[in-house]
C-alpha positions as a Python dict, from the first residue, in 0.01 Angstrom:
ca = {
    (1, 'M'): (0, 0, 0),
    (2, 'T'): (-47, -247, 329),
    (3, 'A'): (203, -70, 493),
    (4, 'A'): (150, 251, 389),
    (5, 'L'): (-212, 212, 663),
    (6, 'N'): (-65, 32, 892),
    (7, 'D'): (156, 348, 952),
    (8, 'P'): (85, 533, 1278),
    (9, 'T'): (44, 906, 1242),
    (10, 'L'): (-162, 813, 877),
    (11, 'A'): (-407, 661, 1054),
    (12, 'A'): (-433, 903, 1288),
    (13, 'L'): (-515, 1133, 1022),
    (14, 'L'): (-773, 945, 860),
    (15, 'Q'): (-938, 926, 1238),
    (16, 'L'): (-906, 1288, 1282),
    (17, 'E'): (-1077, 1339, 899),
    (18, 'R'): (-1365, 1058, 1012),
    (19, 'Q'): (-1426, 1283, 1305),
    (20, 'A'): (-1434, 1572, 1169),
    (21, 'R'): (-1638, 1482, 881),
    (22, 'A'): (-1880, 1291, 1126),
    (23, 'A'): (-1936, 1647, 1344),
    (24, 'D'): (-2309, 1768, 1348),
    (25, 'S'): (-2224, 2108, 1392),
    (26, 'A'): (-1984, 2351, 1416),
    (27, 'A'): (-1936, 2335, 1776),
    (28, 'A'): (-1874, 1951, 1747),
    (29, 'L'): (-1561, 2017, 1472),
    (30, 'G'): (-1477, 2271, 1700),
    (31, 'F'): (-1416, 2084, 2000),
    (32, 'V'): (-1239, 1776, 1750),
    (33, 'M'): (-980, 2055, 1572),
    (34, 'V'): (-833, 2200, 1950),
    (35, 'N'): (-897, 1837, 2134),
    (36, 'E'): (-876, 1583, 1876),
    (37, 'T'): (-578, 1744, 1692),
    (38, 'R'): (-285, 1625, 1912),
    (39, 'H'): (-325, 1250, 1820),
    (40, 'L'): (-152, 1399, 1504),
    (41, 'L'): (35, 1650, 1650),
    (42, 'P'): (193, 1693, 1953),
    (43, 'Y'): (100, 2077, 2146),
    (44, 'R'): (28, 2253, 2437),
    (45, 'Q'): (-262, 2405, 2367),
    (46, 'A'): (-530, 2446, 2073),
    (47, 'M'): (-753, 2747, 2026),
    (48, 'L'): (-964, 2839, 1668),
    (49, 'W'): (-993, 3167, 1554),
    (50, 'D'): (-1377, 3247, 1328),
    (51, 'A'): (-1282, 3500, 1084),
    (52, 'R'): (-1639, 3580, 1015),
    (53, 'S'): (-1722, 3658, 1358),
    (54, 'Q'): (-1355, 3843, 1461),
    (55, 'R'): (-1366, 3601, 1797),
    (56, 'L'): (-1224, 3292, 1906),
    (57, 'A'): (-1438, 3009, 1858),
    (58, 'C'): (-1287, 2765, 2062),
    (59, 'L'): (-973, 2694, 2295),
    (60, 'S'): (-837, 2323, 2410),
    (61, 'G'): (-1007, 2213, 2765),
    (62, 'L'): (-1257, 2464, 2811),
    (63, 'A'): (-1653, 2402, 2698),
    (64, 'T'): (-1701, 2770, 2628),
    (65, 'V'): (-1482, 3047, 2569),
    (66, 'E'): (-1441, 3403, 2761),
    (67, 'P'): (-1423, 3656, 2497),
    (68, 'D'): (-1328, 3897, 2791),
    (69, 'A'): (-1095, 3707, 2959),
    (70, 'P'): (-719, 3891, 2970),
    (71, 'F'): (-589, 3643, 2722),
    (72, 'N'): (-846, 3597, 2482),
    (73, 'H'): (-843, 3944, 2455),
    (74, 'W'): (-454, 4017, 2376),
    (75, 'L'): (-460, 3703, 2148),
    (76, 'A'): (-805, 3817, 1954),
    (77, 'S'): (-641, 4112, 1893),
    (78, 'R'): (-277, 3950, 1761),
    (79, 'C'): (-544, 3710, 1568),
    (80, 'Q'): (-639, 3957, 1398),
    (81, 'A'): (-297, 4098, 1290),
    (82, 'W'): (-186, 3784, 1153),
    (83, 'Q'): (-523, 3734, 984),
    (84, 'Q'): (-393, 4021, 759),
    (85, 'A'): (-56, 3893, 731),
    (86, 'H'): (-156, 3573, 607),
    (87, 'P'): (-428, 3602, 406),
    (88, 'G'): (-343, 3308, 217),
    (89, 'P'): (-351, 2946, 249),
    (90, 'Q'): (17, 2816, 353),
    (91, 'L'): (19, 2765, 748),
    (92, 'S'): (242, 3008, 929),
    (93, 'S'): (508, 2906, 1251),
    (94, 'L'): (519, 3244, 1484),
    (95, 'N'): (736, 3360, 1739),
    (96, 'A'): (691, 3592, 2001),
    (97, 'S'): (1090, 3774, 1807),
    (98, 'A'): (863, 3988, 1523),
    (99, 'L'): (643, 4127, 1835),
    (100, 'P'): (647, 4442, 2020),
    (101, 'R'): (805, 4458, 2333),
    (102, 'E'): (520, 4445, 2560),
    (103, 'D'): (289, 4171, 2311),
    (104, 'Q'): (688, 3961, 2334),
    (105, 'A'): (611, 3946, 2734),
    (106, 'L'): (279, 3878, 2711),
    (107, 'W'): (326, 3569, 2526),
    (108, 'A'): (636, 3469, 2765),
    (109, 'E'): (346, 3469, 3010),
    (110, 'Y'): (79, 3216, 2805),
    (111, 'L'): (264, 3079, 2483),
    (112, 'P'): (484, 2819, 2440),
    (113, 'P'): (792, 2930, 2249),
    (114, 'W'): (615, 2856, 1888),
    (115, 'L'): (231, 2919, 1723),
    (116, 'L'): (103, 2723, 1455),
    (117, 'W'): (-152, 2957, 1216),
    (118, 'L'): (-293, 2678, 993),
    (119, 'P'): (-539, 2857, 784),
    (120, 'L'): (-884, 2702, 659),
    (121, 'H'): (-1019, 2786, 347),
    (122, 'D'): (-1384, 2642, 157),
    (123, 'R'): (-1345, 2625, -195),
    (124, 'N'): (-1429, 2962, -322),
    (125, 'Q'): (-1050, 3042, -101),
    (126, 'R'): (-1292, 3260, 171),
    (127, 'L'): (-1087, 3217, 434),
    (128, 'L'): (-1347, 3027, 684),
    (129, 'G'): (-1067, 3102, 1024),
    (130, 'A'): (-770, 2933, 1143),
    (131, 'L'): (-599, 2715, 1379),
    (132, 'L'): (-365, 2769, 1606),
    (133, 'L'): (-124, 2506, 1789),
    (134, 'A'): (115, 2652, 2055),
    (135, 'R'): (429, 2398, 2045),
    (136, 'D'): (725, 2362, 2235),
    (137, 'Q'): (944, 2276, 1965),
    (138, 'P'): (899, 2422, 1563),
    (139, 'L'): (750, 2223, 1299),
    (140, 'S'): (929, 1951, 1167),
    (141, 'M'): (940, 1859, 763),
    (142, 'A'): (745, 1526, 821),
    (143, 'D'): (492, 1683, 1006),
    (144, 'S'): (451, 1990, 773),
    (145, 'S'): (387, 1724, 418),
    (146, 'L'): (100, 1608, 666),
    (147, 'L'): (-99, 1956, 798),
    (148, 'P'): (-214, 2052, 388),
    (149, 'L'): (-459, 1725, 437),
    (150, 'L'): (-567, 1824, 785),
    (151, 'Q'): (-587, 2193, 678),
    (152, 'D'): (-805, 2052, 326),
    (153, 'A'): (-1006, 1813, 538),
    (154, 'Y'): (-1095, 2050, 840),
    (155, 'G'): (-1172, 2317, 564),
    (156, 'H'): (-1412, 2125, 408),
    (157, 'A'): (-1589, 2020, 706),
    (158, 'W'): (-1635, 2386, 832),
    (159, 'A'): (-1762, 2494, 484),
    (160, 'S'): (-2042, 2199, 502),
    (161, 'F'): (-2191, 2379, 807),
    (162, 'E'): (-2139, 2731, 613),
    (163, 'R'): (-2362, 2565, 309),
    (164, 'P'): (-2699, 2603, 457),
    (165, 'R'): (-2667, 2905, 573),
    (166, 'L'): (-2555, 3045, 243),
    (167, 'A'): (-2843, 2862, 117),
    (168, 'R'): (-3092, 3040, 312),
    (169, 'F'): (-2955, 3355, 184),
    (170, 'A'): (-2939, 3273, -173),
    (171, 'S'): (-3311, 3125, -118),
    (172, 'L'): (-3400, 3464, 79),
    (173, 'R'): (-3246, 3656, -246),
    (174, 'N'): (-3436, 3458, -533),
    (175, 'Q'): (-3776, 3488, -265),
    (176, 'R'): (-3713, 3898, -238),
    (177, 'K'): (-3707, 3914, -621),
    (178, 'P'): (-4004, 3816, -718),
    (179, 'W'): (-4186, 4046, -358),
    (180, 'L'): (-3994, 4342, -511),
    (181, 'I'): (-4128, 4256, -859),
    (182, 'G'): (-4435, 4272, -653),
    (183, 'A'): (-4452, 4525, -509),
    (184, 'G'): (-4320, 4762, -792),
    (185, 'V'): (-4599, 4628, -1045),
    (186, 'L'): (-4865, 4739, -670),
    (187, 'L'): (-4704, 5102, -704),
    (188, 'A'): (-4695, 5114, -1008),
    (189, 'L'): (-5086, 5062, -991),
    (190, 'A'): (-5156, 5252, -685),
    (191, 'L'): (-4990, 5578, -893),
    (192, 'L'): (-5167, 5506, -1216),
    (193, 'P'): (-5398, 5787, -1320),
    (194, 'V'): (-5792, 5734, -1275),
    (195, 'R'): (-6097, 5928, -1270),
    (196, 'Q'): (-6263, 6025, -973),
    (197, 'A'): (-6692, 5879, -1018),
    (198, 'A'): (-6977, 5818, -833),
    (199, 'L'): (-7280, 5686, -786),
    (200, 'A'): (-7583, 5839, -648),
    (201, 'P'): (-7960, 5793, -669),
    (202, 'A'): (-8153, 6005, -991),
    (203, 'E'): (-8487, 6093, -1156),
    (204, 'I'): (-8552, 6278, -1483),
    (205, 'T'): (-8761, 6599, -1362),
    (206, 'A'): (-8895, 6895, -1527),
    (207, 'L'): (-8657, 7217, -1692),
    (208, 'R'): (-8841, 7546, -1526),
    (209, 'P'): (-9169, 7407, -1484),
    (210, 'S'): (-9439, 7639, -1403),
    (211, 'V'): (-9629, 7601, -984),
    (212, 'L'): (-9980, 7572, -921),
    (213, 'R'): (-9995, 7727, -566),
    (214, 'A'): (-10323, 7790, -361),
    (215, 'P'): (-10438, 8149, -456),
    (216, 'L'): (-10580, 8159, -67),
    (217, 'Q'): (-10651, 7962, 254),
    (218, 'G'): (-10943, 7677, 175),
    (219, 'V'): (-10984, 7344, 85),
    (220, 'V'): (-10906, 7148, -275),
    (221, 'E'): (-11238, 7003, -413),
    (222, 'R'): (-11061, 6736, -651),
    (223, 'I'): (-10823, 6777, -922),
    (224, 'L'): (-10988, 6819, -1245),
    (225, 'V'): (-10641, 6632, -1430),
    (226, 'E'): (-10428, 6313, -1402),
    (227, 'P'): (-10064, 6247, -1354),
    (228, 'N'): (-9899, 6356, -1615),
    (229, 'Q'): (-10182, 6403, -1865),
    (230, 'P'): (-10155, 6670, -2110),
    (231, 'V'): (-10266, 6982, -2098),
    (232, 'S'): (-10354, 7328, -2270),
    (233, 'A'): (-10324, 7683, -2190),
    (234, 'G'): (-10640, 7769, -1967),
    (235, 'Q'): (-10776, 7417, -1897),
    (236, 'A'): (-10913, 7419, -1517),
    (237, 'L'): (-10653, 7232, -1378),
    (238, 'V'): (-10742, 7267, -987),
    (239, 'Q'): (-11083, 7325, -799),
    (240, 'L'): (-11093, 7457, -478),
    (241, 'D'): (-11402, 7426, -261),
    (242, 'A'): (-11609, 7730, -329),
    (243, 'R'): (-11935, 7688, -73),
    (244, 'E'): (-11813, 7913, 203),
    (245, 'L'): (-11754, 8231, -41),
    (246, 'Q'): (-12039, 8190, -225),
    (247, 'S'): (-12218, 8194, 128),
    (248, 'R'): (-12025, 8552, 174),
    (249, 'L'): (-12083, 8687, -239),
    (250, 'E'): (-12467, 8640, -159),
    (251, 'A'): (-12422, 8791, 192),
    (252, 'A'): (-12283, 9061, 32),
    (253, 'R'): (-12416, 9125, -225),
    (254, 'Q'): (-12761, 9161, -62),
    (255, 'T'): (-12569, 9446, 167),
    (256, 'L'): (-12489, 9578, -151),
    (257, 'A'): (-12898, 9585, -261),
    (258, 'I'): (-12979, 9793, 72),
    (259, 'A'): (-12603, 10026, 45),
    (260, 'E'): (-12763, 10083, -337),
    (261, 'G'): (-13166, 10162, -157),
    (262, 'E'): (-13024, 10361, 96),
    (263, 'L'): (-12830, 10572, -142),
    (264, 'R'): (-13114, 10650, -387),
    (265, 'Q'): (-13352, 10725, -88),
    (266, 'G'): (-13089, 10972, 2),
    (267, 'Q'): (-13074, 11104, -285),
    (268, 'Q'): (-13382, 11189, -322),
    (269, 'Q'): (-13494, 11332, 20),
    (270, 'A'): (-13187, 11557, -69),
    (271, 'L'): (-13370, 11730, -307),
    (272, 'N'): (-13594, 11899, -71),
    (273, 'D'): (-13436, 11829, 280),
    (274, 'A'): (-13066, 12036, 352),
    (275, 'R'): (-13027, 11770, 698),
    (276, 'S'): (-13056, 11493, 420),
    (277, 'K'): (-12835, 11611, 184),
    (278, 'A'): (-12528, 11631, 500),
    (279, 'G'): (-12597, 11246, 543),
    (280, 'L'): (-12565, 11170, 165),
    (281, 'A'): (-12190, 11137, 185),
    (282, 'V'): (-12201, 10855, 484),
    (283, 'Q'): (-12464, 10653, 247),
    (284, 'Q'): (-12194, 10717, -82),
    (285, 'G'): (-11940, 10534, 94),
    (286, 'R'): (-12120, 10248, 246),
    (287, 'R'): (-12223, 10175, -105),
    (288, 'D'): (-11860, 10179, -233),
    (289, 'Q'): (-11777, 9988, 48),
    (290, 'A'): (-12035, 9715, -4),
    (291, 'L'): (-11964, 9691, -398),
    (292, 'G'): (-11553, 9641, -302),
    (293, 'E'): (-11607, 9332, -71),
    (294, 'V'): (-11848, 9201, -425),
    (295, 'R'): (-11615, 9260, -605),
    (296, 'Y'): (-11343, 9082, -403),
    (297, 'L'): (-11547, 8793, -334),
    (298, 'E'): (-11594, 8735, -703),
    (299, 'Q'): (-11274, 8770, -781),
    (300, 'S'): (-11159, 8522, -518),
    (301, 'L'): (-11449, 8312, -590),
    (302, 'A'): (-11260, 8311, -978),
    (303, 'R'): (-10985, 8150, -824),
    (304, 'T'): (-11090, 7852, -652),
    (305, 'R'): (-11053, 7737, -1045),
    (306, 'M'): (-10704, 7721, -1113),
    (307, 'V'): (-10581, 7702, -1506),
    (308, 'A'): (-10345, 7616, -1701),
    (309, 'P'): (-10062, 7960, -1802),
    (310, 'H'): (-9942, 7731, -2109),
    (311, 'D'): (-9933, 7375, -2271),
    (312, 'G'): (-9746, 7097, -2044),
    (313, 'V'): (-9818, 6825, -1847),
    (314, 'A'): (-9975, 6845, -1514),
    (315, 'L'): (-9635, 6689, -1300),
    (316, 'Y'): (-9837, 6560, -897),
    (317, 'D'): (-9905, 6255, -752),
    (318, 'D'): (-10244, 6089, -629),
    (319, 'P'): (-10551, 6258, -673),
    (320, 'A'): (-10693, 6129, -350),
    (321, 'E'): (-10430, 6287, -116),
    (322, 'W'): (-10506, 6631, -242),
    (323, 'Q'): (-10943, 6564, -240),
    (324, 'G'): (-11043, 6744, 60),
    (325, 'R'): (-10676, 6816, 170),
    (326, 'P'): (-10670, 7177, 311),
    (327, 'V'): (-10397, 7415, 152),
    (328, 'N'): (-10255, 7732, 306),
    (329, 'L'): (-10204, 8013, 60),
    (330, 'G'): (-9939, 7992, -170),
    (331, 'E'): (-9884, 7590, -129),
    (332, 'Q'): (-9804, 7374, -356),
    (333, 'I'): (-10053, 7207, -560),
    (334, 'L'): (-9914, 7067, -903),
    (335, 'Q'): (-9674, 7176, -1176),
    (336, 'V'): (-9765, 7231, -1545),
    (337, 'A'): (-9388, 7114, -1741),
    (338, 'D'): (-9278, 7115, -2099),
    (339, 'P'): (-9277, 6734, -2126),
    (340, 'H'): (-8969, 6814, -2402),
    (341, 'Q'): (-8791, 7014, -2155),
    (342, 'A'): (-8632, 6788, -1838),
    (343, 'Q'): (-8327, 6817, -1645),
    (344, 'L'): (-8150, 6535, -1481),
    (345, 'E'): (-8156, 6574, -1064),
    (346, 'V'): (-7918, 6404, -871),
    (347, 'R'): (-7894, 6316, -500),
    (348, 'L'): (-7543, 6266, -435),
    (349, 'P'): (-7454, 6065, -79),
    (350, 'V'): (-7235, 6309, 162),
    (351, 'K'): (-7005, 5988, 185),
    (352, 'D'): (-6940, 5948, -218),
    (353, 'A'): (-6915, 6296, -252),
    (354, 'I'): (-6600, 6381, -480),
    (355, 'E'): (-6482, 6711, -588),
    (356, 'L'): (-6713, 6850, -897),
    (357, 'H'): (-6708, 7095, -1123),
    (358, 'S'): (-6954, 7274, -1297),
    (359, 'G'): (-6992, 7077, -1708),
    (360, 'A'): (-6861, 6768, -1528),
    (361, 'Q'): (-6924, 6418, -1765),
    (362, 'V'): (-7278, 6230, -1604),
    (363, 'L'): (-7394, 5918, -1733),
    (364, 'M'): (-7733, 5819, -1621),
    (365, 'F'): (-7886, 5414, -1631),
    (366, 'L'): (-8260, 5412, -1648),
    (367, 'N'): (-8418, 5155, -1456),
    (368, 'T'): (-8619, 5086, -1782),
    (369, 'D'): (-8288, 5064, -1952),
    (370, 'P'): (-7995, 5035, -1737),
    (371, 'A'): (-7769, 4905, -2073),
    (372, 'S'): (-7796, 5232, -2262),
    (373, 'P'): (-7673, 5548, -2062),
    (374, 'L'): (-7813, 5936, -2078),
    (375, 'Q'): (-7551, 6130, -2159),
    (376, 'A'): (-7536, 6445, -1916),
    (377, 'R'): (-7358, 6790, -1835),
    (378, 'L'): (-7342, 6866, -1428),
    (379, 'E'): (-7467, 7226, -1461),
    (380, 'H'): (-7555, 7325, -1067),
    (381, 'L'): (-7405, 7209, -769),
    (382, 'G'): (-7543, 7227, -422),
    (383, 'Y'): (-7325, 7410, -174),
    (384, 'R'): (-7490, 7226, 93),
    (385, 'A'): (-7604, 6848, 175),
    (386, 'S'): (-8000, 6831, 277),
    (387, 'A'): (-8192, 6588, 407),
    (388, 'T'): (-8377, 6327, 156),
    (389, 'A'): (-8626, 6081, 260),
    (390, 'D'): (-8471, 5785, 389),
    (391, 'G'): (-8287, 6050, 654),
    (392, 'S'): (-7933, 6034, 537),
    (393, 'M'): (-7801, 6387, 428),
    (394, 'A'): (-7690, 6428, 34),
    (395, 'Y'): (-7587, 6726, -258),
    (396, 'R'): (-7898, 6783, -517),
    (397, 'L'): (-7670, 6801, -861),
    (398, 'K'): (-7857, 6897, -1152),
    (399, 'A'): (-7777, 6814, -1490),
    (400, 'V'): (-7863, 6913, -1851),
    (401, 'F'): (-7899, 6634, -2122),
    (402, 'S'): (-7651, 6663, -2446),
    (403, 'E'): (-7862, 6540, -2690),
    (404, 'D'): (-8244, 6472, -2725),
    (405, 'D'): (-8390, 6124, -2638),
    (406, 'P'): (-8694, 5932, -2705),
    (407, 'R'): (-8656, 5749, -2334),
    (408, 'I'): (-8614, 6121, -2127),
    (409, 'H'): (-9022, 6101, -2028),
    (410, 'I'): (-9042, 6346, -1657),
    (411, 'G'): (-9036, 6122, -1386),
    (412, 'L'): (-8794, 5847, -1500),
    (413, 'K'): (-8555, 5745, -1245),
    (414, 'G'): (-8220, 5533, -1188),
    (415, 'T'): (-7896, 5583, -1098),
    (416, 'A'): (-7687, 5820, -1208),
    (417, 'K'): (-7257, 5750, -1201),
    (418, 'V'): (-7017, 6168, -1197),
    (419, 'Y'): (-6740, 6190, -1360),
    (420, 'G'): (-6472, 6464, -1070),
    (421, 'E'): (-6110, 6536, -1118),
    (422, 'R'): (-5834, 6296, -1195),
    (423, 'S'): (-5621, 6122, -912),
    (424, 'T'): (-5417, 5870, -823),
    (425, 'L'): (-5559, 5480, -767),
    (426, 'F'): (-5472, 5502, -449),
    (427, 'T'): (-5691, 5792, -362),
    (428, 'Y'): (-5967, 5696, -515),
    (429, 'L'): (-5957, 5364, -350),
    (430, 'L'): (-5887, 5515, 1),
    (431, 'R'): (-6063, 5836, 14),
    (432, 'R'): (-6352, 5695, 223),
    (433, 'P'): (-6151, 5538, 488),
    (434, 'L'): (-5935, 5795, 510),
    (435, 'A'): (-6211, 6028, 579),
    (436, 'T'): (-6293, 5790, 851),
    (437, 'L'): (-5966, 5803, 931),
    (438, 'R'): (-5977, 6199, 989),
    (439, 'M'): (-6348, 6160, 1163),
    (440, 'W'): (-6135, 5909, 1391),
    (441, 'L'): (-5809, 6127, 1512),
    (442, 'A'): (-6064, 6467, 1468),
    (443, 'L'): (-5788, 6612, 1189),
}
C-alpha cells in the first residue's frame, strides 16, 4: 500500500483530484483541467468543451477564449460533430484520417497527430462537456487505466457547480406553483358573477299628494295647521292676508251702490224724458261693471282661505318660515297626502350610477331602524341628473314598497341599496377607476 502511494503517477492523479475538488468556481476548475493535467499525462495543448453552451470554455496557456478566432471557430464546429458521434462516457482517440480533406489540412496546421476526447458527465449521466488533449503520441495502456479515474473526478467537480443553479431552478419551479395557484384563484374570483349594487340617500315621500298653491299673489298671514297634522276635507289650512282685498271690496261695493242709484234715477227720468232714455244703457253698463268687480273681489277674498281637498296629513316644514312671507300666483305652500300611500325617493349620485331597470330590487335602511330593511321595487328612473341640496349631481329614483309596514311614515330618511344587473367581480370593483380613467383619457 505504501509503495502504491509513492508511485509518482498515482500521486499526480491524487493531486489533480484534490485541486479539482478545491476549485471555488467553474473558471478555476477549467484552468486546472487544461493546465494542470499535464502533470499526469503529457500533451501539447488542452481544450475544454462546454456541451451546454456549445462553446470552448478554456484553452491551455490562454486566460480568455476568443470564439471568433479561426482555430477556435473551427474547433468548436468539430466538437459539435464529435459530441454527436461520441455521446457516451468512453474516452476516444481522434486523428485527422476520418475528417474531410479540407479539415485534414486545418488539423495539420493547428493540431498534432492525436487528439484525446474525454467526455465529462454528472451522476445522472448528463453530458457536461469534454476535455480534449492534443498529443504527439497515441495513448498507452498505462495511461488508459488512469484516465477514467480522472474523468470521474473532473466530472464530479464540474457537476458540483451545476447543483446550485439546478437547485435555484427547482426552487423557482417550486415557488412558481403557489404563485400560479394564487393567480388562478384570483382570476376565478375576478370572473365570479356578482350583482351590482349602489348605496344612496333616500326618503319616504307621499305618493300622489295634493299640492296647495297660492291662488293669487299676496302674503301668507299664517298656517292654520301644524306639520304632519291630520286634516279633513274642507278644513282651513292656510290664511292669506285679506286686508287689501277687503278694502278694495268695500270700495267696489260703494261704487256698485252709486251705479245702482244712478241707474234707478235714470229709469225714472226715462219715463218722461226721451233724452234720459238714451243714456240708460250707459248707466246699466256701469252698474254691471261695478257688480262684476264686487263679485270678483268676493271670490278672491274667499280664496285667501285655503282648505284641504281631502282627508290626509299636512306636509310642510316650519310655520314660522311662512308667516308673513310673500307668495306669487301658483307658488306651492304645502301638500296634503294620504299617510297610507307612500313611496321611496332615492337620490343616486352620478359617481355611483349603475345600470338599472324598472322593477329592480331596493332595500331601505331607515335611520331609526337600520337592522331591518324595508323591501321596495324600483318604478321610476330619472333620465337626467339634477343638483341636490349639497351641490352634487344625482339621479332621482322612485320606488314603491312591496308590502305594508307600520314603520313606513312619510318624512323618514335613511340609506337605500339599489340592485342592478349581474356582472363580474372585476367589473364591479373597477367601475369607478375605469370611469375615472375614461375621463382622463377622453374615451
